[in-house]
Structure formats: C-alpha cells, structure tokens
C-alpha cells in the first residue's frame, strides 16, 4: 500500500466480467471474487461492514468477510455482465514495515 497516510482509508475494487458474446454467449454461475486479508493486514485493517457487491444484469450475491478473506459469490453472470466487489481498509498508524532487500 503506497500513497496513503496512516489513518486514511483506501477503497479496493475488484471486478469480474463475463466477456462471452451477448446473444450467443453463455452465463457463468457461482463466480467467486475474493481477496485475502493477508494481502494488506500488515499495513491496513479491514473497515467493518464495508464489503459491497454490485452486478449488472441482475443476479444474486452477498459480500462477506471472515477470518481470512473478503469474498463475494455471484450466482449468475450473464454474457457481457460485470460484477464488482468493493471494500475499505484503513491504514494503520503503527505499521509493521518489512525492509526491501
């Protein structure tokens, strides 16, 4: 994480898109979008209840956080449809800095 100061928040956005052709393509089911907490936990904390998901062309989904990851599952992603998971992290004021070799 760079470019943010301690105490500031960063919004992560992860997107999945079904690139099959509309009309003749295929729907993708049970699409999982996730990010491991270990990817940022040394420098930032997940902001409680900040995970959200949106999906074009309808679909059902939920965004959750457990002990190891922030994740969402989109039941059906139609051709050319997009699903997006967003969540916030807050930069720690006392961070663990790992030296670069």
Short mmCIF file of N, CA and C in Angstrom, two decimals:
data_model
loop_
_atom_site.label_atom_id
_atom_site.label_comp_id
_atom_site.label_asym_id
_atom_site.label_seq_id
_atom_site.Cartn_x
_atom_site.Cartn_y
_atom_site.Cartn_z
N UNK A 1 0.86 -1.16 0.00
CA UNK A 1 0.00 0.00 0.00
C UNK A 1 0.90 1.23 0.00
N UNK A 2 0.73 2.05 -0.98
CA UNK A 2 1.55 3.25 -1.07
C UNK A 2 0.66 4.45 -1.37
N UNK A 3 1.17 5.63 -1.05
CA UNK A 3 0.46 6.84 -1.38
C UNK A 3 -0.64 7.23 -0.41
N UNK A 4 -0.79 6.52 0.68
CA UNK A 4 -1.79 6.87 1.68
C UNK A 4 -1.09 7.04 3.02
N UNK A 5 -1.62 7.92 3.82
CA UNK A 5 -1.03 8.20 5.12
C UNK A 5 -1.75 7.40 6.21
N UNK A 6 -1.07 7.16 7.34
CA UNK A 6 -1.71 6.47 8.45
C UNK A 6 -3.03 7.15 8.83
N UNK A 7 -4.05 6.32 9.07
CA UNK A 7 -5.38 6.82 9.42
C UNK A 7 -6.29 7.05 8.24
N UNK A 8 -5.74 7.10 7.02
CA UNK A 8 -6.58 7.29 5.83
C UNK A 8 -7.14 5.94 5.37
N UNK A 9 -8.23 6.01 4.61
CA UNK A 9 -8.86 4.80 4.06
C UNK A 9 -8.57 4.66 2.57
N UNK A 10 -8.54 3.43 2.13
CA UNK A 10 -8.39 3.09 0.72
C UNK A 10 -9.57 2.22 0.34
N UNK A 11 -10.17 2.46 -0.82
CA UNK A 11 -11.25 1.61 -1.31
C UNK A 11 -10.68 0.68 -2.37
N UNK A 12 -10.80 -0.62 -2.12
CA UNK A 12 -10.40 -1.63 -3.09
C UNK A 12 -11.61 -1.96 -3.95
N UNK A 13 -11.40 -2.15 -5.24
CA UNK A 13 -12.47 -2.56 -6.14
C UNK A 13 -11.93 -3.68 -7.02
N UNK A 14 -12.62 -4.81 -6.98
CA UNK A 14 -12.24 -5.96 -7.79
C UNK A 14 -13.42 -6.28 -8.69
N UNK A 15 -13.15 -6.42 -9.99
CA UNK A 15 -14.22 -6.59 -10.97
C UNK A 15 -14.06 -7.91 -11.72
N UNK A 16 -15.19 -8.55 -11.98
CA UNK A 16 -15.22 -9.75 -12.84
C UNK A 16 -16.17 -9.45 -13.99
N UNK A 17 -15.77 -9.80 -15.21
CA UNK A 17 -16.63 -9.56 -16.36
C UNK A 17 -16.72 -10.83 -17.20
N UNK A 18 -17.94 -11.16 -17.58
CA UNK A 18 -18.16 -12.28 -18.49
C UNK A 18 -18.03 -11.71 -19.90
N UNK A 19 -16.94 -12.05 -20.57
CA UNK A 19 -16.67 -11.47 -21.89
C UNK A 19 -17.27 -12.27 -23.04
N UNK A 20 -18.07 -13.29 -22.74
CA UNK A 20 -18.70 -14.02 -23.85
C UNK A 20 -19.70 -13.10 -24.54
N UNK A 21 -19.97 -13.36 -25.79
CA UNK A 21 -20.79 -12.50 -26.63
C UNK A 21 -22.25 -12.53 -26.22
N UNK A 22 -22.83 -11.35 -26.09
CA UNK A 22 -24.25 -11.24 -25.77
C UNK A 22 -25.07 -11.89 -26.89
N UNK A 23 -26.12 -12.59 -26.54
CA UNK A 23 -26.99 -13.23 -27.54
C UNK A 23 -26.59 -14.66 -27.85
N UNK A 24 -25.28 -14.90 -28.05
CA UNK A 24 -24.84 -16.27 -28.37
C UNK A 24 -23.86 -16.81 -27.33
N UNK A 25 -23.58 -16.01 -26.32
CA UNK A 25 -22.62 -16.40 -25.29
C UNK A 25 -23.26 -17.30 -24.25
N UNK A 26 -22.62 -17.37 -23.10
CA UNK A 26 -23.08 -18.25 -22.03
C UNK A 26 -22.96 -17.53 -20.69
N UNK A 27 -23.84 -17.89 -19.80
CA UNK A 27 -23.79 -17.34 -18.45
C UNK A 27 -22.76 -18.13 -17.64
N UNK A 28 -22.12 -17.46 -16.70
CA UNK A 28 -21.18 -18.11 -15.79
C UNK A 28 -21.86 -18.14 -14.42
N UNK A 29 -21.85 -19.29 -13.78
CA UNK A 29 -22.51 -19.41 -12.49
C UNK A 29 -21.50 -19.54 -11.36
N UNK A 30 -21.93 -19.13 -10.18
CA UNK A 30 -21.13 -19.21 -8.95
C UNK A 30 -19.75 -18.57 -9.10
N UNK A 31 -19.73 -17.33 -9.57
CA UNK A 31 -18.50 -16.57 -9.73
C UNK A 31 -18.05 -16.09 -8.35
N UNK A 32 -16.82 -16.42 -7.96
CA UNK A 32 -16.29 -16.02 -6.67
C UNK A 32 -15.23 -14.94 -6.88
N UNK A 33 -15.42 -13.81 -6.18
CA UNK A 33 -14.43 -12.72 -6.17
C UNK A 33 -13.95 -12.63 -4.73
N UNK A 34 -12.61 -12.66 -4.53
CA UNK A 34 -12.12 -12.61 -3.15
C UNK A 34 -10.74 -11.96 -3.08
N UNK A 35 -10.40 -11.54 -1.87
CA UNK A 35 -9.07 -11.00 -1.59
C UNK A 35 -8.70 -11.45 -0.18
N UNK A 36 -7.50 -11.99 -0.04
CA UNK A 36 -7.03 -12.46 1.26
C UNK A 36 -6.67 -11.27 2.15
N UNK A 37 -7.06 -11.33 3.41
CA UNK A 37 -6.70 -10.27 4.35
C UNK A 37 -5.19 -10.16 4.49
N UNK A 38 -4.49 -11.26 4.33
CA UNK A 38 -3.02 -11.25 4.45
C UNK A 38 -2.35 -10.39 3.37
N UNK A 39 -3.07 -10.04 2.31
CA UNK A 39 -2.52 -9.18 1.27
C UNK A 39 -2.30 -7.74 1.75
N UNK A 40 -3.01 -7.35 2.82
CA UNK A 40 -2.88 -5.97 3.30
C UNK A 40 -2.82 -5.85 4.82
N UNK A 41 -2.98 -6.93 5.57
CA UNK A 41 -3.15 -6.84 7.02
C UNK A 41 -1.93 -6.31 7.78
N UNK A 42 -0.73 -6.38 7.22
CA UNK A 42 0.43 -5.79 7.89
C UNK A 42 0.37 -4.27 7.92
N UNK A 43 -0.30 -3.68 6.94
CA UNK A 43 -0.30 -2.23 6.80
C UNK A 43 -1.66 -1.57 6.97
N UNK A 44 -2.73 -2.38 6.92
CA UNK A 44 -4.08 -1.79 6.98
C UNK A 44 -5.05 -2.77 7.62
N UNK A 45 -6.13 -2.21 8.15
CA UNK A 45 -7.21 -3.00 8.74
C UNK A 45 -8.46 -2.88 7.89
N UNK A 46 -9.15 -4.01 7.71
CA UNK A 46 -10.43 -4.01 7.02
C UNK A 46 -11.42 -3.15 7.81
N UNK A 47 -12.19 -2.31 7.11
CA UNK A 47 -13.22 -1.49 7.75
C UNK A 47 -14.50 -2.32 7.84
N UNK A 48 -14.94 -2.56 9.07
CA UNK A 48 -16.07 -3.44 9.34
C UNK A 48 -17.30 -3.04 8.52
N UNK A 49 -17.95 -4.06 7.95
CA UNK A 49 -19.18 -3.91 7.16
C UNK A 49 -19.02 -3.05 5.91
N UNK A 50 -17.81 -2.93 5.37
CA UNK A 50 -17.62 -2.10 4.19
C UNK A 50 -17.71 -2.88 2.87
N UNK A 51 -17.74 -4.20 2.92
CA UNK A 51 -17.79 -5.00 1.69
C UNK A 51 -19.16 -4.90 1.03
N UNK A 52 -19.15 -4.55 -0.24
CA UNK A 52 -20.38 -4.47 -1.03
C UNK A 52 -20.15 -5.11 -2.38
N UNK A 53 -21.22 -5.52 -3.01
CA UNK A 53 -21.15 -6.11 -4.34
C UNK A 53 -22.24 -5.52 -5.20
N UNK A 54 -21.93 -5.28 -6.47
CA UNK A 54 -22.93 -4.89 -7.45
C UNK A 54 -22.75 -5.80 -8.65
N UNK A 55 -23.83 -6.06 -9.35
CA UNK A 55 -23.75 -6.88 -10.55
C UNK A 55 -24.72 -6.33 -11.59
N UNK A 56 -24.24 -6.17 -12.82
CA UNK A 56 -25.12 -5.73 -13.89
C UNK A 56 -25.96 -6.92 -14.34
N UNK A 57 -27.05 -6.65 -14.98
CA UNK A 57 -27.96 -7.68 -15.49
C UNK A 57 -28.48 -8.57 -14.37
N UNK A 58 -28.74 -7.96 -13.23
CA UNK A 58 -29.34 -8.70 -12.12
C UNK A 58 -28.39 -9.69 -11.48
N UNK A 59 -28.91 -10.76 -10.98
CA UNK A 59 -28.10 -11.75 -10.30
C UNK A 59 -28.24 -11.60 -8.79
N UNK A 60 -27.91 -12.64 -8.07
CA UNK A 60 -27.94 -12.59 -6.61
C UNK A 60 -26.52 -12.70 -6.10
N UNK A 61 -26.25 -12.04 -4.98
CA UNK A 61 -24.88 -12.01 -4.46
C UNK A 61 -24.89 -11.52 -3.03
N UNK A 62 -23.82 -11.81 -2.33
CA UNK A 62 -23.59 -11.28 -0.99
C UNK A 62 -22.09 -11.08 -0.83
N UNK A 63 -21.71 -10.04 -0.14
CA UNK A 63 -20.29 -9.80 0.15
C UNK A 63 -20.08 -10.02 1.64
N UNK A 64 -19.03 -10.77 2.00
CA UNK A 64 -18.78 -11.06 3.41
C UNK A 64 -17.29 -11.01 3.70
N UNK A 65 -16.98 -10.96 4.99
CA UNK A 65 -15.61 -11.01 5.46
C UNK A 65 -15.55 -12.09 6.54
N UNK A 66 -14.57 -12.98 6.44
CA UNK A 66 -14.38 -13.97 7.50
C UNK A 66 -12.97 -13.80 8.06
N UNK A 67 -12.46 -14.80 8.73
CA UNK A 67 -11.15 -14.68 9.39
C UNK A 67 -9.99 -14.54 8.41
N UNK A 68 -10.16 -14.95 7.15
CA UNK A 68 -9.03 -14.95 6.23
C UNK A 68 -9.22 -14.13 4.95
N UNK A 69 -10.47 -13.79 4.60
CA UNK A 69 -10.67 -13.11 3.33
C UNK A 69 -11.96 -12.29 3.29
N UNK A 70 -12.00 -11.40 2.30
CA UNK A 70 -13.22 -10.69 1.92
C UNK A 70 -13.66 -11.36 0.63
N UNK A 71 -14.91 -11.76 0.54
CA UNK A 71 -15.35 -12.53 -0.62
C UNK A 71 -16.80 -12.26 -0.98
N UNK A 72 -17.11 -12.52 -2.22
CA UNK A 72 -18.49 -12.48 -2.70
C UNK A 72 -18.67 -13.58 -3.73
N UNK A 73 -19.88 -14.10 -3.81
CA UNK A 73 -20.23 -15.08 -4.83
C UNK A 73 -21.42 -14.54 -5.60
N UNK A 74 -21.29 -14.47 -6.91
CA UNK A 74 -22.38 -14.02 -7.78
C UNK A 74 -22.99 -15.26 -8.40
N UNK A 75 -24.28 -15.47 -8.17
CA UNK A 75 -24.95 -16.69 -8.61
C UNK A 75 -24.85 -16.87 -10.13
N UNK A 76 -25.15 -15.82 -10.89
CA UNK A 76 -25.11 -15.92 -12.35
C UNK A 76 -24.59 -14.61 -12.92
N UNK A 77 -23.62 -14.74 -13.81
CA UNK A 77 -23.07 -13.59 -14.51
C UNK A 77 -23.35 -13.79 -16.01
N UNK A 78 -24.31 -13.02 -16.52
CA UNK A 78 -24.75 -13.15 -17.92
C UNK A 78 -23.66 -12.70 -18.88
N UNK A 79 -23.77 -13.05 -20.17
CA UNK A 79 -22.81 -12.57 -21.15
C UNK A 79 -22.71 -11.04 -21.13
N UNK A 80 -21.49 -10.53 -21.13
CA UNK A 80 -21.17 -9.11 -21.10
C UNK A 80 -21.52 -8.43 -19.77
N UNK A 81 -21.97 -9.18 -18.79
CA UNK A 81 -22.30 -8.60 -17.48
C UNK A 81 -21.04 -8.46 -16.63
N UNK A 82 -21.10 -7.57 -15.66
CA UNK A 82 -19.98 -7.28 -14.77
C UNK A 82 -20.44 -7.37 -13.32
N UNK A 83 -19.58 -7.92 -12.47
CA UNK A 83 -19.82 -7.93 -11.03
C UNK A 83 -18.62 -7.24 -10.38
N UNK A 84 -18.89 -6.43 -9.36
CA UNK A 84 -17.84 -5.68 -8.69
C UNK A 84 -17.97 -5.84 -7.18
N UNK A 85 -16.84 -6.14 -6.53
CA UNK A 85 -16.80 -6.17 -5.08
C UNK A 85 -15.93 -5.01 -4.63
N UNK A 86 -16.41 -4.25 -3.65
CA UNK A 86 -15.64 -3.15 -3.08
C UNK A 86 -15.56 -3.34 -1.57
N UNK A 87 -14.44 -2.90 -1.00
CA UNK A 87 -14.33 -2.84 0.45
C UNK A 87 -13.28 -1.80 0.81
N UNK A 88 -13.33 -1.35 2.08
CA UNK A 88 -12.41 -0.33 2.55
C UNK A 88 -11.42 -0.92 3.54
N UNK A 89 -10.22 -0.35 3.52
CA UNK A 89 -9.22 -0.64 4.55
C UNK A 89 -8.72 0.69 5.08
N UNK A 90 -8.33 0.69 6.35
CA UNK A 90 -7.79 1.89 6.98
C UNK A 90 -6.32 1.66 7.29
N UNK A 91 -5.45 2.56 6.82
CA UNK A 91 -4.01 2.44 7.02
C UNK A 91 -3.72 2.52 8.52
N UNK A 92 -2.96 1.55 9.01
CA UNK A 92 -2.62 1.51 10.43
C UNK A 92 -1.70 2.68 10.79
N UNK A 93 -1.85 3.16 12.02
CA UNK A 93 -0.96 4.22 12.49
C UNK A 93 0.36 3.64 13.00
N UNK A 94 0.34 2.38 13.42
CA UNK A 94 1.57 1.68 13.85
C UNK A 94 1.71 0.46 12.95
N UNK A 95 2.40 0.64 11.82
CA UNK A 95 2.51 -0.43 10.83
C UNK A 95 3.76 -1.24 11.03
N UNK A 96 3.69 -2.50 10.57
CA UNK A 96 4.86 -3.37 10.54
C UNK A 96 5.50 -3.16 9.18
N UNK A 97 6.71 -2.61 9.17
CA UNK A 97 7.39 -2.31 7.90
C UNK A 97 8.42 -3.39 7.63
N UNK A 98 8.31 -4.01 6.47
CA UNK A 98 9.27 -5.03 6.07
C UNK A 98 10.29 -4.38 5.15
N UNK A 99 11.59 -4.45 5.50
CA UNK A 99 12.59 -3.82 4.63
C UNK A 99 12.68 -4.50 3.27
N UNK A 100 12.92 -3.71 2.26
CA UNK A 100 13.09 -4.22 0.91
C UNK A 100 14.55 -4.62 0.72
N UNK A 101 14.77 -5.87 0.22
CA UNK A 101 16.16 -6.30 0.03
C UNK A 101 16.89 -5.52 -1.05
#
